[in-house]
């Protein structure tokens, strides 16, 4: 199962999904129904699991043959009410089990009640039973992960014994795939790994995203001059300042101010001053740079995980924050 939520982790969900269809992917997962609708409208016929559907999206789910996750009584009861009055024979759904992430899903004590409601509704087919790991990237939490895996085995064995058919079982995200082969079950959900990342950069994976810009202007600032809003940087020497047309409206958070670096002519140029809405500034001293030169914010070598670290965040956040204003080019 390929996870293409959040616009394919900040890239282009439709283009990524079409490529994956050509590679025979079995399933897609998105977070919300609208993301699945976008895939369907582009002609994708592959089954689509909606991980976190909301009660205002029943019509989209049915119209576009999306497969909702059943994860709470609130969602389940409203969904059953909705399908009761429709001339639907069977809806394909997925049952989310909480094994310790304590985020979404039915806990062990709720399983019987939930299954009773599903059986009574009559029209629901549980295509899969699944859960999500809390710390699959953390070797210090192995014991916890194993306890989640064994609870999942116990609960799915029980549920399968009640149903008259055998649903698909799945539990691993990217770090689960890489770190816990005993967690493969029938299917795995690859998200950020598809894009070349995992939580502890594994050199076998090649990050696919490159974020590029240019130097749109160069300013010669004098010793003592302040740079940008709130004067958060004062030049300690005469400084050549590069103006880069990317800002917090593009997903470069203000927390990168005075911390991150970008690559210009193979050299590191430090971000100075606050990040503005549409631009940020870098120190070009010692770099033989001119207006119009290419700026690499991140690529496969100076990757988004390293860039993210300078502002104490993770690749997931920086990639999915890239706003629609940034032009996407899919190469290859
Ligand atoms: C986002 C998500 C995934 C994918 O996780 P990665 O760490 O990106 O591989 C898998 N399962 C669920 C339930 C998710 O929400």
mmCIF file of C-alpha atoms and ligand atoms in Angstrom:
data_model
loop_
_atom_site.group_PDB
_atom_site.id
_atom_site.type_symbol
_atom_site.label_atom_id
_atom_site.label_comp_id
_atom_site.label_asym_id
_atom_site.label_seq_id
_atom_site.Cartn_x
_atom_site.Cartn_y
_atom_site.Cartn_z
ATOM 1 C CA UNK A 1 0.000 0.000 0.000
ATOM 2 C CA UNK A 2 1.438 3.335 -1.078
ATOM 3 C CA UNK A 3 0.637 6.285 1.171
ATOM 4 C CA UNK A 4 0.201 9.395 -0.988
ATOM 5 C CA UNK A 5 -1.492 11.699 1.527
ATOM 6 C CA UNK A 6 -0.571 15.381 1.876
ATOM 7 C CA UNK A 7 -0.099 15.682 -1.878
ATOM 8 C CA UNK A 8 2.328 12.787 -2.000
ATOM 9 C CA UNK A 9 4.362 14.092 0.927
ATOM 10 C CA UNK A 10 4.574 17.538 -0.608
ATOM 11 C CA UNK A 11 5.203 16.465 -4.189
ATOM 12 C CA UNK A 12 2.326 15.669 -6.560
ATOM 13 C CA UNK A 13 -0.001 12.896 -5.428
ATOM 14 C CA UNK A 14 -1.578 12.286 -8.845
ATOM 15 C CA UNK A 15 1.724 11.985 -10.710
ATOM 16 C CA UNK A 16 3.236 9.804 -7.998
ATOM 17 C CA UNK A 17 0.120 7.626 -7.891
ATOM 18 C CA UNK A 18 0.058 7.163 -11.667
ATOM 19 C CA UNK A 19 3.686 6.053 -11.612
ATOM 20 C CA UNK A 20 2.898 3.615 -8.798
ATOM 21 C CA UNK A 21 -0.074 2.217 -10.761
ATOM 22 C CA UNK A 22 2.360 1.451 -13.589
ATOM 23 C CA UNK A 23 4.474 -0.421 -11.007
ATOM 24 C CA UNK A 24 1.421 -2.506 -9.976
ATOM 25 C CA UNK A 25 0.783 -1.031 -6.535
ATOM 26 C CA UNK A 26 -2.085 -2.873 -4.800
ATOM 27 C CA UNK A 27 -3.535 -0.085 -2.709
ATOM 28 C CA UNK A 28 -3.351 3.626 -2.035
ATOM 29 C CA UNK A 29 -3.871 5.369 1.298
ATOM 30 C CA UNK A 30 -4.768 9.008 1.829
ATOM 31 C CA UNK A 31 -5.742 10.820 5.018
ATOM 32 C CA UNK A 32 -8.954 12.543 3.941
ATOM 33 C CA UNK A 33 -11.674 11.831 1.387
ATOM 34 C CA UNK A 34 -10.878 14.922 -0.714
ATOM 35 C CA UNK A 35 -7.414 13.498 -1.369
ATOM 36 C CA UNK A 36 -8.958 10.281 -2.654
ATOM 37 C CA UNK A 37 -11.397 12.221 -4.840
ATOM 38 C CA UNK A 38 -8.436 13.958 -6.523
ATOM 39 C CA UNK A 39 -6.925 10.554 -7.375
ATOM 40 C CA UNK A 40 -10.250 9.221 -8.716
ATOM 41 C CA UNK A 41 -10.809 12.348 -10.824
ATOM 42 C CA UNK A 42 -7.432 11.736 -12.459
ATOM 43 C CA UNK A 43 -8.649 8.301 -13.534
ATOM 44 C CA UNK A 44 -7.046 6.106 -10.874
ATOM 45 C CA UNK A 45 -9.041 2.895 -10.298
ATOM 46 C CA UNK A 46 -6.832 1.254 -7.654
ATOM 47 C CA UNK A 47 -8.521 0.752 -4.243
ATOM 48 C CA UNK A 48 -8.037 3.774 -1.949
ATOM 49 C CA UNK A 49 -8.097 3.543 1.834
ATOM 50 C CA UNK A 50 -9.070 6.804 3.542
ATOM 51 C CA UNK A 51 -7.255 6.709 6.881
ATOM 52 C CA UNK A 52 -9.084 9.507 8.656
ATOM 53 C CA UNK A 53 -12.418 10.166 6.938
ATOM 54 C CA UNK A 54 -14.734 12.687 8.566
ATOM 55 C CA UNK A 55 -18.519 12.578 8.898
ATOM 56 C CA UNK A 56 -19.005 15.306 6.285
ATOM 57 C CA UNK A 57 -17.477 13.155 3.550
ATOM 58 C CA UNK A 58 -19.888 10.186 3.272
ATOM 59 C CA UNK A 59 -21.195 11.288 -0.091
ATOM 60 C CA UNK A 60 -17.689 11.619 -1.565
ATOM 61 C CA UNK A 61 -16.762 8.235 -0.140
ATOM 62 C CA UNK A 62 -19.708 6.484 -1.786
ATOM 63 C CA UNK A 63 -19.682 8.437 -5.061
ATOM 64 C CA UNK A 64 -15.975 7.916 -5.655
ATOM 65 C CA UNK A 65 -15.771 4.352 -4.297
ATOM 66 C CA UNK A 66 -13.319 5.277 -1.565
ATOM 67 C CA UNK A 67 -12.785 2.840 1.298
ATOM 68 C CA UNK A 68 -13.167 4.480 4.702
ATOM 69 C CA UNK A 69 -11.360 3.495 7.837
ATOM 70 C CA UNK A 70 -13.799 2.768 10.677
ATOM 71 C CA UNK A 71 -12.010 4.121 13.724
ATOM 72 C CA UNK A 72 -14.476 5.535 16.265
ATOM 73 C CA UNK A 73 -18.072 4.999 17.382
ATOM 74 C CA UNK A 74 -18.904 8.555 16.337
ATOM 75 C CA UNK A 75 -17.753 7.919 12.766
ATOM 76 C CA UNK A 76 -19.121 4.358 12.611
ATOM 77 C CA UNK A 77 -22.627 5.182 13.863
ATOM 78 C CA UNK A 78 -22.981 8.158 11.537
ATOM 79 C CA UNK A 79 -21.679 6.119 8.613
ATOM 80 C CA UNK A 80 -24.134 3.285 9.321
ATOM 81 C CA UNK A 81 -27.015 5.792 9.469
ATOM 82 C CA UNK A 82 -25.911 7.209 6.157
ATOM 83 C CA UNK A 83 -25.651 3.925 4.254
ATOM 84 C CA UNK A 84 -28.859 2.513 5.801
ATOM 85 C CA UNK A 85 -31.077 4.715 3.622
ATOM 86 C CA UNK A 86 -29.032 4.304 0.445
ATOM 87 C CA UNK A 87 -29.450 1.589 -2.114
ATOM 88 C CA UNK A 88 -25.948 0.319 -1.467
ATOM 89 C CA UNK A 89 -25.358 -3.425 -1.376
ATOM 90 C CA UNK A 90 -21.918 -3.500 0.165
ATOM 91 C CA UNK A 91 -19.308 -0.924 1.195
ATOM 92 C CA UNK A 92 -15.684 -1.870 1.510
ATOM 93 C CA UNK A 93 -14.292 -0.562 4.812
ATOM 94 C CA UNK A 94 -11.183 -0.969 6.932
ATOM 95 C CA UNK A 95 -11.171 -1.504 10.673
ATOM 96 C CA UNK A 96 -8.629 0.488 12.689
ATOM 97 C CA UNK A 97 -7.397 -1.011 15.935
ATOM 98 C CA UNK A 98 -5.675 0.996 18.654
ATOM 99 C CA UNK A 99 -2.762 -1.102 19.932
ATOM 100 C CA UNK A 100 -0.954 1.648 21.828
ATOM 101 C CA UNK A 101 -0.452 4.738 19.698
ATOM 102 C CA UNK A 102 -3.579 6.032 21.409
ATOM 103 C CA UNK A 103 -4.476 8.249 18.517
ATOM 104 C CA UNK A 104 -7.313 6.835 16.394
ATOM 105 C CA UNK A 105 -8.912 3.410 16.374
ATOM 106 C CA UNK A 106 -10.969 1.026 18.493
ATOM 107 C CA UNK A 107 -9.346 -0.234 21.682
ATOM 108 C CA UNK A 108 -9.525 -3.849 22.823
ATOM 109 C CA UNK A 109 -12.495 -3.225 25.136
ATOM 110 C CA UNK A 110 -14.514 -1.624 22.316
ATOM 111 C CA UNK A 111 -14.039 -4.312 19.681
ATOM 112 C CA UNK A 112 -17.116 -6.392 20.496
ATOM 113 C CA UNK A 113 -19.472 -3.414 20.472
ATOM 114 C CA UNK A 114 -18.038 -2.076 17.242
ATOM 115 C CA UNK A 115 -18.232 -5.453 15.496
ATOM 116 C CA UNK A 116 -21.815 -5.955 16.618
ATOM 117 C CA UNK A 117 -22.800 -2.630 15.046
ATOM 118 C CA UNK A 118 -20.945 -3.494 11.852
ATOM 119 C CA UNK A 119 -22.599 -6.943 11.605
ATOM 120 C CA UNK A 120 -26.069 -5.530 12.289
ATOM 121 C CA UNK A 121 -25.614 -2.863 9.631
ATOM 122 C CA UNK A 122 -25.195 -5.726 7.161
ATOM 123 C CA UNK A 123 -23.729 -3.758 4.279
ATOM 124 C CA UNK A 124 -20.172 -3.375 5.538
ATOM 125 C CA UNK A 125 -17.351 -5.608 4.373
ATOM 126 C CA UNK A 126 -14.157 -5.313 6.423
ATOM 127 C CA UNK A 127 -11.534 -5.583 3.724
ATOM 128 C CA UNK A 128 -8.737 -5.132 6.211
ATOM 129 C CA UNK A 129 -7.880 -4.895 9.886
ATOM 130 C CA UNK A 130 -5.004 -2.586 10.685
ATOM 131 C CA UNK A 131 -3.128 -0.734 13.385
ATOM 132 C CA UNK A 132 -0.291 1.786 13.568
ATOM 133 C CA UNK A 133 3.007 1.641 15.459
ATOM 134 C CA UNK A 134 3.914 4.350 17.958
ATOM 135 C CA UNK A 135 7.720 4.201 17.873
ATOM 136 C CA UNK A 136 8.838 1.956 15.016
ATOM 137 C CA UNK A 137 11.834 4.222 14.335
ATOM 138 C CA UNK A 138 13.131 4.030 17.901
ATOM 139 C CA UNK A 139 15.412 1.110 18.878
ATOM 140 C CA UNK A 140 14.938 2.008 22.561
ATOM 141 C CA UNK A 141 11.218 1.302 22.244
ATOM 142 C CA UNK A 142 11.502 -2.187 20.729
ATOM 143 C CA UNK A 143 9.732 -3.780 23.671
ATOM 144 C CA UNK A 144 6.784 -1.448 23.227
ATOM 145 C CA UNK A 145 6.658 -2.157 19.495
ATOM 146 C CA UNK A 146 6.679 -5.922 20.133
ATOM 147 C CA UNK A 147 3.840 -5.500 22.624
ATOM 148 C CA UNK A 148 1.838 -3.641 19.961
ATOM 149 C CA UNK A 149 2.542 -6.395 17.423
ATOM 150 C CA UNK A 150 1.407 -9.147 19.789
ATOM 151 C CA UNK A 151 -1.731 -7.246 20.797
ATOM 152 C CA UNK A 152 -2.490 -6.801 17.090
ATOM 153 C CA UNK A 153 -2.072 -10.549 16.513
ATOM 154 C CA UNK A 154 -4.359 -11.326 19.427
ATOM 155 C CA UNK A 155 -7.078 -8.874 18.412
ATOM 156 C CA UNK A 156 -7.029 -9.771 14.719
ATOM 157 C CA UNK A 157 -7.159 -13.490 15.467
ATOM 158 C CA UNK A 158 -10.233 -12.847 17.578
ATOM 159 C CA UNK A 159 -11.939 -10.588 15.019
ATOM 160 C CA UNK A 160 -11.208 -12.948 12.134
ATOM 161 C CA UNK A 161 -12.760 -15.809 14.113
ATOM 162 C CA UNK A 162 -16.014 -13.824 14.331
ATOM 163 C CA UNK A 163 -16.108 -12.796 10.663
ATOM 164 C CA UNK A 164 -16.958 -15.401 8.026
ATOM 165 C CA UNK A 165 -14.079 -14.233 5.799
ATOM 166 C CA UNK A 166 -10.412 -13.319 6.188
ATOM 167 C CA UNK A 167 -9.511 -9.624 5.989
ATOM 168 C CA UNK A 168 -6.075 -8.319 4.971
ATOM 169 C CA UNK A 169 -3.881 -7.505 8.002
ATOM 170 C CA UNK A 170 -1.419 -4.594 7.979
ATOM 171 C CA UNK A 171 0.509 -2.617 10.555
ATOM 172 C CA UNK A 172 3.907 -1.316 9.350
ATOM 173 C CA UNK A 173 4.705 2.189 8.172
ATOM 174 C CA UNK A 174 8.134 2.955 6.648
ATOM 175 C CA UNK A 175 10.122 2.479 9.862
ATOM 176 C CA UNK A 176 8.146 -0.662 10.654
ATOM 177 C CA UNK A 177 9.036 -2.056 7.215
ATOM 178 C CA UNK A 178 12.735 -1.321 7.754
ATOM 179 C CA UNK A 179 13.036 -2.280 11.416
ATOM 180 C CA UNK A 180 10.418 -4.978 12.119
ATOM 181 C CA UNK A 181 10.187 -7.695 9.476
ATOM 182 C CA UNK A 182 7.991 -9.659 11.911
ATOM 183 C CA UNK A 183 5.405 -6.941 11.380
ATOM 184 C CA UNK A 184 4.827 -7.522 7.658
ATOM 185 C CA UNK A 185 1.520 -9.418 7.894
ATOM 186 C CA UNK A 186 -0.338 -9.322 4.519
ATOM 187 C CA UNK A 187 0.487 -5.766 3.481
ATOM 188 C CA UNK A 188 2.616 -2.784 4.559
ATOM 189 C CA UNK A 189 1.934 0.939 4.303
ATOM 190 C CA UNK A 190 4.907 2.752 2.799
ATOM 191 C CA UNK A 191 4.730 6.514 3.157
ATOM 192 C CA UNK A 192 7.854 8.613 3.512
ATOM 193 C CA UNK A 193 10.060 5.681 2.468
ATOM 194 C CA UNK A 194 8.623 5.957 -1.050
ATOM 195 C CA UNK A 195 10.155 9.400 -1.209
ATOM 196 C CA UNK A 196 13.549 8.242 0.042
ATOM 197 C CA UNK A 197 13.312 9.056 3.730
ATOM 198 C CA UNK A 198 12.879 7.250 6.971
ATOM 199 C CA UNK A 199 13.178 8.494 10.470
ATOM 200 C CA UNK A 200 16.826 7.511 10.785
ATOM 201 C CA UNK A 201 18.282 8.259 7.402
ATOM 202 C CA UNK A 202 19.092 4.947 5.856
ATOM 203 C CA UNK A 203 21.695 5.276 3.139
ATOM 204 C CA UNK A 204 19.965 2.654 1.015
ATOM 205 C CA UNK A 205 17.218 5.161 0.327
ATOM 206 C CA UNK A 206 17.717 8.125 -1.981
ATOM 207 C CA UNK A 207 15.624 11.216 -1.167
ATOM 208 C CA UNK A 208 13.704 12.225 -4.274
ATOM 209 C CA UNK A 209 12.689 15.796 -3.498
ATOM 210 C CA UNK A 210 14.820 18.735 -4.569
ATOM 211 C CA UNK A 211 13.809 22.251 -3.586
ATOM 212 C CA UNK A 212 15.542 24.842 -5.757
ATOM 213 C CA UNK A 213 15.350 28.579 -6.080
ATOM 214 C CA UNK A 214 17.603 31.368 -7.369
ATOM 215 C CA UNK A 215 19.309 34.457 -5.993
ATOM 216 C CA UNK A 216 16.891 37.136 -7.101
ATOM 217 C CA UNK A 217 18.942 40.085 -5.832
ATOM 218 C CA UNK A 218 22.255 40.776 -4.093
ATOM 219 C CA UNK A 219 22.616 43.610 -1.586
ATOM 220 C CA UNK A 220 25.913 44.942 -0.236
ATOM 221 C CA UNK A 221 25.245 45.601 3.459
ATOM 222 C CA UNK A 222 27.693 47.546 5.645
ATOM 223 C CA UNK A 223 29.039 46.545 9.037
ATOM 224 C CA UNK A 224 26.323 47.461 11.575
ATOM 225 C CA UNK A 225 23.423 47.308 9.090
ATOM 226 C CA UNK A 226 20.397 45.282 10.166
ATOM 227 C CA UNK A 227 18.829 42.700 7.886
ATOM 228 C CA UNK A 228 15.076 42.206 7.493
ATOM 229 C CA UNK A 229 12.080 42.511 9.787
ATOM 230 C CA UNK A 230 12.612 43.207 13.461
ATOM 231 C CA UNK A 231 16.330 43.687 12.737
ATOM 232 C CA UNK A 232 17.072 40.189 14.051
ATOM 233 C CA UNK A 233 20.477 40.128 12.309
ATOM 234 C CA UNK A 234 23.055 42.906 12.614
ATOM 235 C CA UNK A 235 26.032 42.600 10.237
ATOM 236 C CA UNK A 236 29.325 42.168 12.089
ATOM 237 C CA UNK A 237 31.210 43.026 8.893
ATOM 238 C CA UNK A 238 30.405 44.246 5.412
ATOM 239 C CA UNK A 239 28.147 41.500 4.093
ATOM 240 C CA UNK A 240 26.972 40.430 0.664
ATOM 241 C CA UNK A 241 23.310 39.472 1.147
ATOM 242 C CA UNK A 242 21.459 37.139 -1.230
ATOM 243 C CA UNK A 243 17.694 37.501 -1.473
ATOM 244 C CA UNK A 244 15.983 34.148 -2.088
ATOM 245 C CA UNK A 245 12.348 34.259 -3.255
ATOM 246 C CA UNK A 246 10.984 31.620 -0.848
ATOM 247 C CA UNK A 247 9.296 32.446 2.427
ATOM 248 C CA UNK A 248 7.068 31.155 5.162
ATOM 249 C CA UNK A 249 4.139 31.257 2.732
ATOM 250 C CA UNK A 250 6.021 28.626 0.730
ATOM 251 C CA UNK A 251 6.593 26.413 3.763
ATOM 252 C CA UNK A 252 9.959 27.709 4.968
ATOM 253 C CA UNK A 253 8.997 28.165 8.577
ATOM 254 C CA UNK A 254 10.128 31.165 10.609
ATOM 255 C CA UNK A 255 12.000 28.743 12.857
ATOM 256 C CA UNK A 256 14.678 28.421 10.162
ATOM 257 C CA UNK A 257 15.709 32.049 10.772
ATOM 258 C CA UNK A 258 19.410 32.460 11.594
ATOM 259 C CA UNK A 259 19.833 28.646 11.734
ATOM 260 C CA UNK A 260 19.495 26.881 8.395
ATOM 261 C CA UNK A 261 21.874 26.929 5.419
ATOM 262 C CA UNK A 262 21.308 26.528 1.709
ATOM 263 C CA UNK A 263 23.784 25.473 -1.002
ATOM 264 C CA UNK A 264 24.993 28.017 -3.558
ATOM 265 C CA UNK A 265 27.828 27.172 -5.978
ATOM 266 C CA UNK A 266 28.561 24.117 -3.825
ATOM 267 C CA UNK A 267 29.075 26.273 -0.704
ATOM 268 C CA UNK A 268 26.948 26.651 2.400
ATOM 269 C CA UNK A 269 25.220 30.004 2.711
ATOM 270 C CA UNK A 270 23.687 30.731 6.102
ATOM 271 C CA UNK A 271 20.156 32.051 6.436
ATOM 272 C CA UNK A 272 20.263 35.420 8.193
ATOM 273 C CA UNK A 273 17.463 37.571 9.528
ATOM 274 C CA UNK A 274 13.846 36.530 9.961
ATOM 275 C CA UNK A 275 12.117 34.473 7.270
ATOM 276 C CA UNK A 276 9.627 36.790 5.518
ATOM 277 C CA UNK A 277 6.412 35.704 3.851
ATOM 278 C CA UNK A 278 7.883 35.615 0.355
ATOM 279 C CA UNK A 279 11.675 35.759 0.749
ATOM 280 C CA UNK A 280 14.554 34.924 3.014
ATOM 281 C CA UNK A 281 18.084 36.263 3.081
ATOM 282 C CA UNK A 282 21.452 34.481 3.132
ATOM 283 C CA UNK A 283 25.036 35.498 3.800
ATOM 284 C CA UNK A 284 27.067 35.270 0.558
ATOM 285 C CA UNK A 285 30.435 36.361 1.944
ATOM 286 C CA UNK A 286 33.166 34.128 0.538
ATOM 287 C CA UNK A 287 30.902 32.714 -2.176
ATOM 288 C CA UNK A 288 31.461 33.749 -5.757
ATOM 289 C CA UNK A 289 27.731 34.172 -6.393
ATOM 290 C CA UNK A 290 25.763 36.341 -8.782
ATOM 291 C CA UNK A 291 22.147 37.277 -9.196
ATOM 292 C CA UNK A 292 20.321 34.471 -10.995
ATOM 293 C CA UNK A 293 22.519 31.707 -9.546
ATOM 294 C CA UNK A 294 20.853 28.483 -8.466
ATOM 295 C CA UNK A 295 20.058 27.935 -4.780
ATOM 296 C CA UNK A 296 19.587 24.400 -3.436
ATOM 297 C CA UNK A 297 17.491 24.363 -0.261
ATOM 298 C CA UNK A 298 17.645 20.568 -0.215
ATOM 299 C CA UNK A 299 18.326 17.720 -2.616
ATOM 300 C CA UNK A 300 19.358 14.089 -2.363
ATOM 301 C CA UNK A 301 22.724 14.958 -0.756
ATOM 302 C CA UNK A 302 21.844 17.961 1.387
ATOM 303 C CA UNK A 303 18.507 16.387 2.081
ATOM 304 C CA UNK A 304 15.326 17.678 3.659
ATOM 305 C CA UNK A 305 15.962 15.726 6.873
ATOM 306 C CA UNK A 306 19.233 17.638 7.430
ATOM 307 C CA UNK A 307 17.602 20.924 6.490
ATOM 308 C CA UNK A 308 14.726 20.156 8.861
ATOM 309 C CA UNK A 309 17.133 19.396 11.724
ATOM 310 C CA UNK A 310 18.442 22.958 11.756
ATOM 311 C CA UNK A 311 14.998 24.044 12.958
ATOM 312 C CA UNK A 312 14.437 20.996 15.169
ATOM 313 C CA UNK A 313 11.807 19.506 12.929
ATOM 314 C CA UNK A 314 11.610 16.418 10.688
ATOM 315 C CA UNK A 315 11.548 15.745 6.956
ATOM 316 C CA UNK A 316 7.806 14.922 7.137
ATOM 317 C CA UNK A 317 7.006 18.463 8.237
ATOM 318 C CA UNK A 318 9.229 20.354 5.832
ATOM 319 C CA UNK A 319 8.095 18.270 2.836
ATOM 320 C CA UNK A 320 4.383 18.457 3.548
ATOM 321 C CA UNK A 321 4.572 22.190 4.285
ATOM 322 C CA UNK A 322 5.760 23.031 0.753
ATOM 323 C CA UNK A 323 2.909 25.199 -0.455
ATOM 324 C CA UNK A 324 1.093 25.027 -3.763
ATOM 325 C CA UNK A 325 2.827 28.264 -4.794
ATOM 326 C CA UNK A 326 6.003 26.270 -5.442
ATOM 327 C CA UNK A 327 6.026 24.897 -8.975
ATOM 328 C CA UNK A 328 6.370 21.105 -9.069
ATOM 329 C CA UNK A 329 8.394 19.395 -11.760
ATOM 330 C CA UNK A 330 8.412 15.628 -11.892
ATOM 331 C CA UNK A 331 11.576 14.353 -13.552
ATOM 332 C CA UNK A 332 11.773 10.822 -14.924
HETATM 333 C C1 LIG B 1 0.932 8.422 7.359
HETATM 334 C C2 LIG B 1 0.635 7.050 7.722
HETATM 335 C C3 LIG B 1 1.435 5.987 7.250
HETATM 336 C C4 LIG B 1 2.722 6.209 6.489
HETATM 337 O O1 LIG B 1 3.744 6.481 7.433
HETATM 338 P P1 LIG B 1 5.269 6.691 6.985
HETATM 339 O O2 LIG B 1 6.007 6.824 8.259
HETATM 340 O O3 LIG B 1 5.292 7.950 6.188
HETATM 341 O O4 LIG B 1 5.659 5.501 6.166
HETATM 342 C C5 LIG B 1 1.039 4.693 7.530
HETATM 343 N N1 LIG B 1 -0.072 4.455 8.268
HETATM 344 C C6 LIG B 1 -0.840 5.446 8.762
HETATM 345 C C7 LIG B 1 -2.026 5.104 9.590
HETATM 346 C C8 LIG B 1 -0.503 6.768 8.525
HETATM 347 O O5 LIG B 1 -1.254 7.751 9.044
#
